[in-house]
């Protein structure tokens, strides 16, 4: 029996220990919870001038959470004391470095020392002078859950801003644009080679064999702020130097925009005839595509919308023939890729989401299959000889004249006889007939196209407009009746073909919904309810 | 009778073995049942629904349900989320659109007609049965009113006529079983002006859903709700708004409800049938052991007594 007793005692003690352990753990948990709820109670502030010291990331995992630094707050505080940027920033080659009291990110210990010592030194001195100052304790800067969060918006250099700088710098491109000479390890200016900063300055600083290409972030802060400050020092009108000036949403919207920006001079062509193969070859190939480069410059805010990696011709990066190398994107893919803003197809398709276009275009399948007739809108058939523009003419001339002459020859023609009203009465039961104002709707759609060059180009004749409703029909203005295809619902052989009743409702109501025509969405707005005795139930 | 520790452990072991070698859980239910091969299904394309409540109206008429408090043309009813009742087998609810299109979204709720219904598996009188058409139908003549089906249903569909004192019934959508066997469409499907409800063979409805995904990848969440949920159902849903935002449960898993209980329930016959025999056997064995031990003991005692007796007589004789 003694053995049993001792076993029981042992079990009892173990259970007691476990219970005690669980209790203390939950108590700790409670403390942790109450701590977080305390913190969330304090309202989180949003500011655009937050800086986190990301340069420390290069040295691996950090000991403490990143400190949050409010730059504009410090600029203002120093200004009051008649101190300037030099208090914190050193200069290199006559340019102020955006780094804090150092020029190169030497090592983790050194950097920690530079940041912590200098920050706390200034803060404690200010406190000693009886003024308000920032933290002096580690954890007040390195907070697990910072009380201030970033509302920073990215800044970009659009066409308008570029033009304003160009004007201010009196067309001296070399003030900003440069190339890098690997041999001499120096920056130099090359005329006609200018490109977007981001072609070389990527998201992070990149170390190559010879050179070190600094990140876009660092490069823009070096170049922009330094220049703005110098301009300001000359008592001239200059761009922002404070964080919020560029990165605050409201401040950003205040930046002056020029509505009509003159064309950039970078030696780009007005019109391009895009080859689909060797033009001299006798092997059959797709028709060449005339492309209006000049017009497309106006539609976009920056060159890099289309020119992703360089300002060279598309074919330089996207070859005409495919390769086993997965990285190679053919010209065909680059131009026809769906859902990509940089491809012709992707960008044009995104325009179809406009309220004015979505009524018809949203119904159309997005499975990448296109009617082969649509190919010819871009891959244009050479002009007839009588026009004087021969297929042997210069490419630029052809590219310029082909669309123009074809338009003059063939369109746009809107001459189809559209019936004034169509009465839909074969489905009458609960509701009476629908008097569909066919011509009115047609003209409304034509009107919606008027200010869109894109829509007018692709809807070169009215028959293309008819296809919005009269889908899968010949493009000759004589469409079949809806009932020819749509009959009873749930046809096994045509699973996705709605019955006649649903066809009307899906087509009309779907279009009204997508185009924002809210007036005709209820049942009785199109057909009146019939008297009970007239209703013949199909059941 | 006192039970020794060794004996108790022996029993426990024997019982464990008998259960372990019993039927496996999966074998108790169907072997990967994927529904009746030619059963029907209804595909509800939530992106097409306009919330006109015509389906509710039609459902009311074909099932001869009492007229509603507010007419079916009153769309203000949609502002409040409703559930199915004994007087409305189906309800349309309005939700905020979190998909790519504009405007509110409408989701029609009714019995999902699961391929392996939890309600039918919970019903011990077989008042609820899954038919080969796909419809889960109810027979009020055998129902005892236990309402286990209401607890079992993960979609909270069956309702009970609490107001009927003498003949309360369970009420839910019948998938218009009487109409489908006659070759007619379910009431709601026939009435829907938008074909937001499609009716056909289940496998074809799944094909149709996939066709729509392929044609309009930007419009849909790439998932057919009901294809696999709780083992699959005869109502299928496709939507642009995530299903959880339409109040549809996404935590159900793909295991049919009966399979979840089959393991535990399959051991009932084993325990009920085998255990008494086993325990009786063990009891008999131990009884016999005891009996043998007692006889042996008695014999030993007798022998000892005999020996002692003999010795006494010997001494007596000696003295």
Tab-separated table of N, CA, C and O in Angstrom, chain B residues 112-204:
chain	number	residue	atom	x	y	z
B	112	UNK	N	-29.107	23.303	-49.791
B	112	UNK	CA	-28.063	23.037	-50.778
B	112	UNK	C	-28.163	21.637	-51.375
B	112	UNK	O	-27.442	21.322	-52.311
B	113	UNK	N	-28.996	20.801	-50.834
B	113	UNK	CA	-29.163	19.422	-51.292
B	113	UNK	C	-27.821	18.710	-51.409
B	113	UNK	O	-27.383	18.352	-52.511
B	114	UNK	N	-27.160	18.558	-50.260
B	114	UNK	CA	-25.834	17.947	-50.195
B	114	UNK	C	-25.848	16.555	-50.821
B	114	UNK	O	-26.863	15.861	-50.797
B	115	UNK	N	-24.707	16.160	-51.372
B	115	UNK	CA	-24.612	14.822	-51.953
B	115	UNK	C	-24.735	13.759	-50.856
B	115	UNK	O	-25.293	12.689	-51.073
B	116	UNK	N	-24.176	14.055	-49.697
B	116	UNK	CA	-24.340	13.164	-48.545
B	116	UNK	C	-24.856	14.021	-47.396
B	116	UNK	O	-24.083	14.544	-46.611
B	117	UNK	N	-26.160	14.174	-47.322
B	117	UNK	CA	-26.724	15.182	-46.417
B	117	UNK	C	-26.552	14.835	-44.935
B	117	UNK	O	-26.777	13.692	-44.529
B	118	UNK	N	-26.162	15.835	-44.188
B	118	UNK	CA	-26.022	15.669	-42.740
B	118	UNK	C	-27.393	15.430	-42.112
B	118	UNK	O	-27.544	14.617	-41.201
B	119	UNK	N	-28.403	16.127	-42.649
B	119	UNK	CA	-29.753	16.006	-42.087
B	119	UNK	C	-30.270	14.581	-42.219
B	119	UNK	O	-30.812	14.012	-41.281
B	120	UNK	N	-30.041	13.998	-43.415
B	120	UNK	CA	-30.528	12.642	-43.646
B	120	UNK	C	-29.786	11.638	-42.781
B	120	UNK	O	-30.368	10.663	-42.307
B	121	UNK	N	-28.493	11.885	-42.558
B	121	UNK	CA	-27.726	10.934	-41.748
B	121	UNK	C	-28.101	11.068	-40.274
B	121	UNK	O	-27.976	10.112	-39.507
B	122	UNK	N	-28.586	12.249	-39.886
B	122	UNK	CA	-28.969	12.432	-38.489
B	122	UNK	C	-30.370	11.876	-38.224
B	122	UNK	O	-30.727	11.569	-37.092
B	123	UNK	N	-31.166	11.737	-39.292
B	123	UNK	CA	-32.554	11.314	-39.131
B	123	UNK	C	-32.622	9.799	-38.925
B	123	UNK	O	-32.208	9.033	-39.791
B	124	UNK	N	-33.136	9.397	-37.778
B	124	UNK	CA	-33.137	7.953	-37.490
B	124	UNK	C	-34.392	7.240	-37.974
B	124	UNK	O	-34.544	6.047	-37.814
B	125	UNK	N	-35.323	8.001	-38.557
B	125	UNK	CA	-36.515	7.345	-39.114
B	125	UNK	C	-36.556	7.444	-40.640
B	125	UNK	O	-37.524	7.055	-41.278
B	126	UNK	N	-35.495	7.946	-41.209
B	126	UNK	CA	-35.392	8.136	-42.656
B	126	UNK	C	-36.527	8.983	-43.207
B	126	UNK	O	-37.114	8.651	-44.240
B	127	UNK	N	-36.819	10.057	-42.527
B	127	UNK	CA	-37.819	10.989	-43.055
B	127	UNK	C	-37.187	11.825	-44.150
B	127	UNK	O	-37.869	12.333	-45.031
B	128	UNK	N	-35.853	11.997	-44.083
B	128	UNK	CA	-35.137	12.764	-45.101
B	128	UNK	C	-34.303	11.795	-45.922
B	128	UNK	O	-33.564	10.980	-45.367
B	129	UNK	N	-34.440	11.869	-47.237
B	129	UNK	CA	-33.667	10.970	-48.092
B	129	UNK	C	-33.102	11.724	-49.273
B	129	UNK	O	-33.704	12.670	-49.776
B	130	UNK	N	-31.927	11.284	-49.701
B	130	UNK	CA	-31.308	11.851	-50.902
B	130	UNK	C	-31.764	11.004	-52.068
B	130	UNK	O	-31.559	9.781	-52.073
B	131	UNK	N	-32.411	11.624	-53.038
B	131	UNK	CA	-32.890	10.856	-54.182
B	131	UNK	C	-31.854	10.885	-55.297
B	131	UNK	O	-30.944	11.717	-55.277
B	132	UNK	N	-32.021	10.012	-56.276
B	132	UNK	CA	-31.047	9.955	-57.371
B	132	UNK	C	-31.154	11.171	-58.285
B	132	UNK	O	-30.299	11.412	-59.121
B	133	UNK	N	-32.206	11.977	-58.134
B	133	UNK	CA	-32.309	13.200	-58.936
B	133	UNK	C	-31.392	14.283	-58.375
B	133	UNK	O	-31.089	15.255	-59.049
B	134	UNK	N	-31.000	14.104	-57.129
B	134	UNK	CA	-30.185	15.116	-56.467
B	134	UNK	C	-30.942	15.769	-55.330
B	134	UNK	O	-30.345	16.299	-54.389
B	135	UNK	N	-32.273	15.739	-55.393
B	135	UNK	CA	-33.084	16.408	-54.371
B	135	UNK	C	-33.064	15.633	-53.057
B	135	UNK	O	-33.089	14.407	-53.056
B	136	UNK	N	-33.012	16.367	-51.949
B	136	UNK	CA	-33.151	15.757	-50.625
B	136	UNK	C	-34.593	16.007	-50.209
B	136	UNK	O	-35.009	17.156	-50.063
B	137	UNK	N	-35.364	14.919	-50.114
B	137	UNK	CA	-36.795	15.095	-49.868
B	137	UNK	C	-37.185	14.626	-48.470
B	137	UNK	O	-36.469	13.863	-47.832
B	138	UNK	N	-38.351	15.066	-48.065
B	138	UNK	CA	-38.801	14.871	-46.691
B	138	UNK	C	-40.137	14.143	-46.693
B	138	UNK	O	-41.026	14.437	-47.503
B	139	UNK	N	-40.281	13.163	-45.792
B	139	UNK	CA	-41.533	12.429	-45.672
B	139	UNK	C	-42.099	12.709	-44.278
B	139	UNK	O	-41.598	12.174	-43.284
B	140	UNK	N	-43.130	13.546	-44.235
B	140	UNK	CA	-43.645	13.963	-42.929
B	140	UNK	C	-44.366	12.827	-42.201
B	140	UNK	O	-44.538	12.862	-40.990
B	141	UNK	N	-44.754	11.771	-42.965
B	141	UNK	CA	-45.544	10.710	-42.344
B	141	UNK	C	-44.736	9.890	-41.340
B	141	UNK	O	-45.285	9.286	-40.433
B	142	UNK	N	-43.407	9.871	-41.526
B	142	UNK	CA	-42.600	9.090	-40.583
B	142	UNK	C	-41.871	9.975	-39.568
B	142	UNK	O	-41.342	9.479	-38.580
B	143	UNK	N	-41.844	11.285	-39.831
B	143	UNK	CA	-41.085	12.210	-38.975
B	143	UNK	C	-41.624	12.191	-37.540
B	143	UNK	O	-42.829	12.206	-37.321
B	144	UNK	N	-40.684	12.120	-36.598
B	144	UNK	CA	-41.103	12.108	-35.194
B	144	UNK	C	-40.924	13.486	-34.546
B	144	UNK	O	-41.210	13.666	-33.380
B	145	UNK	N	-40.409	14.433	-35.324
B	145	UNK	CA	-40.268	15.796	-34.807
B	145	UNK	C	-39.103	15.980	-33.850
B	145	UNK	O	-39.152	16.840	-32.976
B	146	UNK	N	-38.047	15.187	-34.011
B	146	UNK	CA	-36.915	15.302	-33.076
B	146	UNK	C	-36.049	16.517	-33.377
B	146	UNK	O	-35.303	16.975	-32.534
B	147	UNK	N	-36.115	17.009	-34.614
B	147	UNK	CA	-35.375	18.181	-35.076
B	147	UNK	C	-33.850	17.992	-35.055
B	147	UNK	O	-33.104	18.949	-34.998
B	148	UNK	N	-33.438	16.714	-35.093
B	148	UNK	CA	-31.988	16.455	-35.187
B	148	UNK	C	-31.432	17.023	-36.494
B	148	UNK	O	-30.317	17.495	-36.556
B	149	UNK	N	-32.275	16.974	-37.553
B	149	UNK	CA	-31.830	17.472	-38.858
B	149	UNK	C	-31.463	18.952	-38.802
B	149	UNK	O	-30.520	19.403	-39.448
B	150	UNK	N	-32.221	19.695	-37.984
B	150	UNK	CA	-31.963	21.139	-37.870
B	150	UNK	C	-30.613	21.392	-37.225
B	150	UNK	O	-29.906	22.334	-37.571
B	151	UNK	N	-30.268	20.524	-36.265
B	151	UNK	CA	-28.980	20.680	-35.587
B	151	UNK	C	-27.854	20.204	-36.499
B	151	UNK	O	-26.781	20.790	-36.545
B	152	UNK	N	-28.147	19.146	-37.269
B	152	UNK	CA	-27.102	18.559	-38.111
B	152	UNK	C	-26.728	19.458	-39.282
B	152	UNK	O	-25.568	19.530	-39.668
B	153	UNK	N	-27.683	20.179	-39.851
B	153	UNK	CA	-27.434	20.954	-41.078
B	153	UNK	C	-26.434	22.079	-40.822
B	153	UNK	O	-26.680	22.961	-40.002
B	154	UNK	N	-25.301	22.076	-41.542
B	154	UNK	CA	-24.312	23.129	-41.331
B	154	UNK	C	-24.741	24.465	-41.940
B	154	UNK	O	-24.128	25.490	-41.694
B	155	UNK	N	-25.784	24.440	-42.775
B	155	UNK	CA	-26.224	25.674	-43.448
B	155	UNK	C	-27.463	26.276	-42.779
B	155	UNK	O	-28.007	27.253	-43.270
B	156	UNK	N	-27.896	25.669	-41.693
B	156	UNK	CA	-29.063	26.144	-40.940
B	156	UNK	C	-30.276	26.315	-41.843
B	156	UNK	O	-30.855	27.391	-41.941
B	157	UNK	N	-30.647	25.255	-42.536
B	157	UNK	CA	-31.726	25.346	-43.506
B	157	UNK	C	-33.066	24.789	-42.999
B	157	UNK	O	-34.082	25.490	-43.057
B	158	UNK	N	-33.119	23.527	-42.505
B	158	UNK	CA	-34.444	23.010	-42.149
B	158	UNK	C	-35.114	23.875	-41.073
B	158	UNK	O	-34.452	24.366	-40.159
B	159	UNK	N	-36.399	24.070	-41.231
B	159	UNK	CA	-37.153	24.856	-40.242
B	159	UNK	C	-38.314	23.997	-39.740
B	159	UNK	O	-38.727	23.048	-40.408
B	160	UNK	N	-38.831	24.342	-38.623
B	160	UNK	CA	-39.833	23.510	-37.956
B	160	UNK	C	-41.095	24.321	-37.734
B	160	UNK	O	-41.039	25.482	-37.322
B	161	UNK	N	-42.223	23.699	-37.991
B	161	UNK	CA	-43.494	24.411	-37.840
B	161	UNK	C	-43.902	24.439	-36.364
B	161	UNK	O	-44.719	23.636	-35.919
B	162	UNK	N	-43.323	25.333	-35.640
B	162	UNK	CA	-43.621	25.420	-34.203
B	162	UNK	C	-45.074	25.834	-33.950
B	162	UNK	O	-45.643	25.591	-32.907
B	163	UNK	N	-45.644	26.519	-34.970
B	163	UNK	CA	-47.009	27.007	-34.786
B	163	UNK	C	-48.069	25.931	-35.043
B	163	UNK	O	-49.244	26.140	-34.765
B	164	UNK	N	-47.636	24.796	-35.575
B	164	UNK	CA	-48.593	23.705	-35.804
B	164	UNK	C	-48.550	22.780	-34.586
B	164	UNK	O	-47.572	22.080	-34.376
B	165	UNK	N	-49.604	22.799	-33.811
B	165	UNK	CA	-49.564	22.058	-32.551
B	165	UNK	C	-49.658	20.551	-32.777
B	165	UNK	O	-48.920	19.760	-32.186
B	166	UNK	N	-50.539	20.150	-33.672
B	166	UNK	CA	-50.777	18.714	-33.828
B	166	UNK	C	-49.917	18.054	-34.910
B	166	UNK	O	-49.437	16.944	-34.733
B	167	UNK	N	-49.745	18.759	-36.030
B	167	UNK	CA	-48.978	18.145	-37.118
B	167	UNK	C	-47.792	19.022	-37.531
B	167	UNK	O	-47.731	19.488	-38.655
B	168	UNK	N	-46.849	19.235	-36.638
B	168	UNK	CA	-45.699	20.053	-37.055
B	168	UNK	C	-44.809	19.280	-38.024
B	168	UNK	O	-44.642	18.064	-37.862
B	169	UNK	N	-44.314	20.013	-39.036
B	169	UNK	CA	-43.440	19.363	-40.020
B	169	UNK	C	-42.129	20.137	-40.120
B	169	UNK	O	-42.051	21.307	-39.763
B	170	UNK	N	-41.128	19.449	-40.649
B	170	UNK	CA	-39.888	20.119	-41.032
B	170	UNK	C	-40.137	20.691	-42.419
B	170	UNK	O	-40.707	20.009	-43.276
B	171	UNK	N	-39.740	21.934	-42.638
B	171	UNK	CA	-39.963	22.550	-43.941
B	171	UNK	C	-38.642	23.021	-44.526
B	171	UNK	O	-37.856	23.671	-43.849
B	172	UNK	N	-38.411	22.676	-45.776
B	172	UNK	CA	-37.224	23.168	-46.493
B	172	UNK	C	-37.440	22.989	-47.986
B	172	UNK	O	-38.376	22.307	-48.408
B	173	UNK	N	-36.558	23.596	-48.771
B	173	UNK	CA	-36.608	23.496	-50.227
B	173	UNK	C	-36.574	22.026	-50.645
B	173	UNK	O	-35.825	21.228	-50.086
B	174	UNK	N	-37.384	21.690	-51.629
B	174	UNK	CA	-37.443	20.299	-52.091
B	174	UNK	C	-36.711	20.137	-53.421
B	174	UNK	O	-36.731	19.077	-54.011
B	175	UNK	N	-36.085	21.192	-53.875
B	175	UNK	CA	-35.471	21.270	-55.208
B	175	UNK	C	-36.546	20.994	-56.265
B	175	UNK	O	-36.261	20.564	-57.363
B	176	UNK	N	-37.788	21.249	-55.859
B	176	UNK	CA	-38.964	20.992	-56.697
B	176	UNK	C	-38.956	19.564	-57.213
B	176	UNK	O	-39.137	19.313	-58.423
B	177	UNK	N	-38.727	18.618	-56.309
B	177	UNK	CA	-38.672	17.191	-56.675
B	177	UNK	C	-39.877	16.755	-57.497
B	177	UNK	O	-39.719	16.120	-58.548
B	178	UNK	N	-41.099	17.128	-57.095
B	178	UNK	CA	-42.265	16.700	-57.893
B	178	UNK	C	-42.201	17.251	-59.318
B	178	UNK	O	-42.701	16.602	-60.242
B	179	UNK	N	-41.603	18.414	-59.497
B	179	UNK	CA	-41.519	19.005	-60.829
B	179	UNK	C	-40.394	18.356	-61.650
B	179	UNK	O	-40.581	18.073	-62.832
B	180	UNK	N	-39.225	18.135	-60.999
B	180	UNK	CA	-38.119	17.575	-61.801
B	180	UNK	C	-38.431	16.169	-62.283
B	180	UNK	O	-38.050	15.823	-63.401
B	181	UNK	N	-39.111	15.373	-61.479
B	181	UNK	CA	-39.387	14.012	-61.979
B	181	UNK	C	-40.379	14.045	-63.140
B	181	UNK	O	-40.456	13.114	-63.923
B	182	UNK	N	-41.090	15.171	-63.250
B	182	UNK	CA	-41.994	15.309	-64.401
B	182	UNK	C	-41.277	15.957	-65.594
B	182	UNK	O	-41.892	16.230	-66.622
B	183	UNK	N	-40.001	16.238	-65.415
B	183	UNK	CA	-39.242	16.862	-66.503
B	183	UNK	C	-39.360	18.372	-66.548
B	183	UNK	O	-38.957	19.004	-67.510
B	184	UNK	N	-39.936	18.966	-65.500
B	184	UNK	CA	-40.059	20.427	-65.464
B	184	UNK	C	-38.859	21.023	-64.731
B	184	UNK	O	-38.141	20.322	-64.013
B	185	UNK	N	-38.686	22.327	-64.881
B	185	UNK	CA	-37.602	23.008	-64.174
B	185	UNK	C	-38.071	23.360	-62.769
B	185	UNK	O	-39.260	23.572	-62.550
B	186	UNK	N	-37.157	23.455	-61.816
B	186	UNK	CA	-37.559	23.951	-60.500
B	186	UNK	C	-38.171	25.350	-60.634
B	186	UNK	O	-37.781	26.113	-61.532
B	187	UNK	N	-39.102	25.679	-59.761
B	187	UNK	CA	-39.835	26.940	-59.860
B	187	UNK	C	-38.943	28.154	-59.962
B	187	UNK	O	-39.115	29.003	-60.840
B	188	UNK	N	-37.959	28.243	-59.086
B	188	UNK	CA	-37.082	29.416	-59.059
B	188	UNK	C	-36.282	29.536	-60.345
B	188	UNK	O	-36.122	30.625	-60.899
B	189	UNK	N	-35.779	28.398	-60.834
B	189	UNK	CA	-34.943	28.404	-62.034
B	189	UNK	C	-35.760	28.886	-63.231
B	189	UNK	O	-35.312	29.709	-64.021
B	190	UNK	N	-36.980	28.366	-63.329
B	190	UNK	CA	-37.826	28.733	-64.457
B	190	UNK	C	-38.147	30.227	-64.446
B	190	UNK	O	-38.188	30.865	-65.483
B	191	UNK	N	-38.320	30.771	-63.233
B	191	UNK	CA	-38.751	32.160	-63.134
B	191	UNK	C	-37.606	33.150	-63.307
B	191	UNK	O	-37.829	34.285	-63.710
B	192	UNK	N	-36.394	32.754	-62.989
B	192	UNK	CA	-35.281	33.721	-62.977
B	192	UNK	C	-35.113	34.390	-64.333
B	192	UNK	O	-34.860	33.721	-65.334
B	193	UNK	N	-35.276	35.712	-64.407
B	193	UNK	CA	-35.194	36.379	-65.700
B	193	UNK	C	-33.757	36.511	-66.219
B	193	UNK	O	-33.545	36.778	-67.385
B	194	UNK	N	-32.798	36.349	-65.334
B	194	UNK	CA	-31.404	36.578	-65.713
B	194	UNK	C	-30.646	35.287	-65.983
B	194	UNK	O	-29.472	35.333	-66.331
B	195	UNK	N	-31.274	34.156	-65.774
B	195	UNK	CA	-30.582	32.874	-65.810
B	195	UNK	C	-29.391	32.898	-64.853
B	195	UNK	O	-28.319	32.372	-65.156
B	196	UNK	N	-29.597	33.545	-63.729
B	196	UNK	CA	-28.588	33.485	-62.676
B	196	UNK	C	-28.611	32.096	-62.064
B	196	UNK	O	-27.686	31.699	-61.369
B	197	UNK	N	-29.699	31.370	-62.336
B	197	UNK	CA	-29.814	29.987	-61.910
B	197	UNK	C	-29.855	29.122	-63.161
B	197	UNK	O	-30.683	29.355	-64.045
B	198	UNK	N	-28.921	28.178	-63.253
B	198	UNK	CA	-28.921	27.257	-64.383
B	198	UNK	C	-29.191	25.867	-63.858
B	198	UNK	O	-28.702	25.489	-62.806
B	199	UNK	N	-29.966	25.099	-64.637
B	199	UNK	CA	-30.346	23.762	-64.201
B	199	UNK	C	-29.849	22.739	-65.211
B	199	UNK	O	-29.942	22.953	-66.420
B	200	UNK	N	-29.308	21.648	-64.715
B	200	UNK	CA	-28.848	20.576	-65.600
B	200	UNK	C	-28.186	19.490	-64.799
B	200	UNK	O	-28.241	19.487	-63.570
B	201	UNK	N	-27.543	18.564	-65.504
B	201	UNK	CA	-26.796	17.510	-64.825
B	201	UNK	C	-25.670	18.158	-64.040
B	201	UNK	O	-25.053	19.119	-64.506
B	202	UNK	N	-25.384	17.603	-62.861
B	202	UNK	CA	-24.395	18.245	-61.993
B	202	UNK	C	-23.044	18.396	-62.682
B	202	UNK	O	-22.406	19.444	-62.604
B	203	UNK	N	-22.629	17.333	-63.387
B	203	UNK	CA	-21.308	17.418	-64.017
B	203	UNK	C	-21.281	18.494	-65.109
B	203	UNK	O	-20.267	19.125	-65.347
B	204	UNK	N	-22.441	18.703	-65.751
B	204	UNK	CA	-22.496	19.742	-66.779
B	204	UNK	C	-22.488	21.137	-66.164
B	204	UNK	O	-21.933	22.070	-66.730
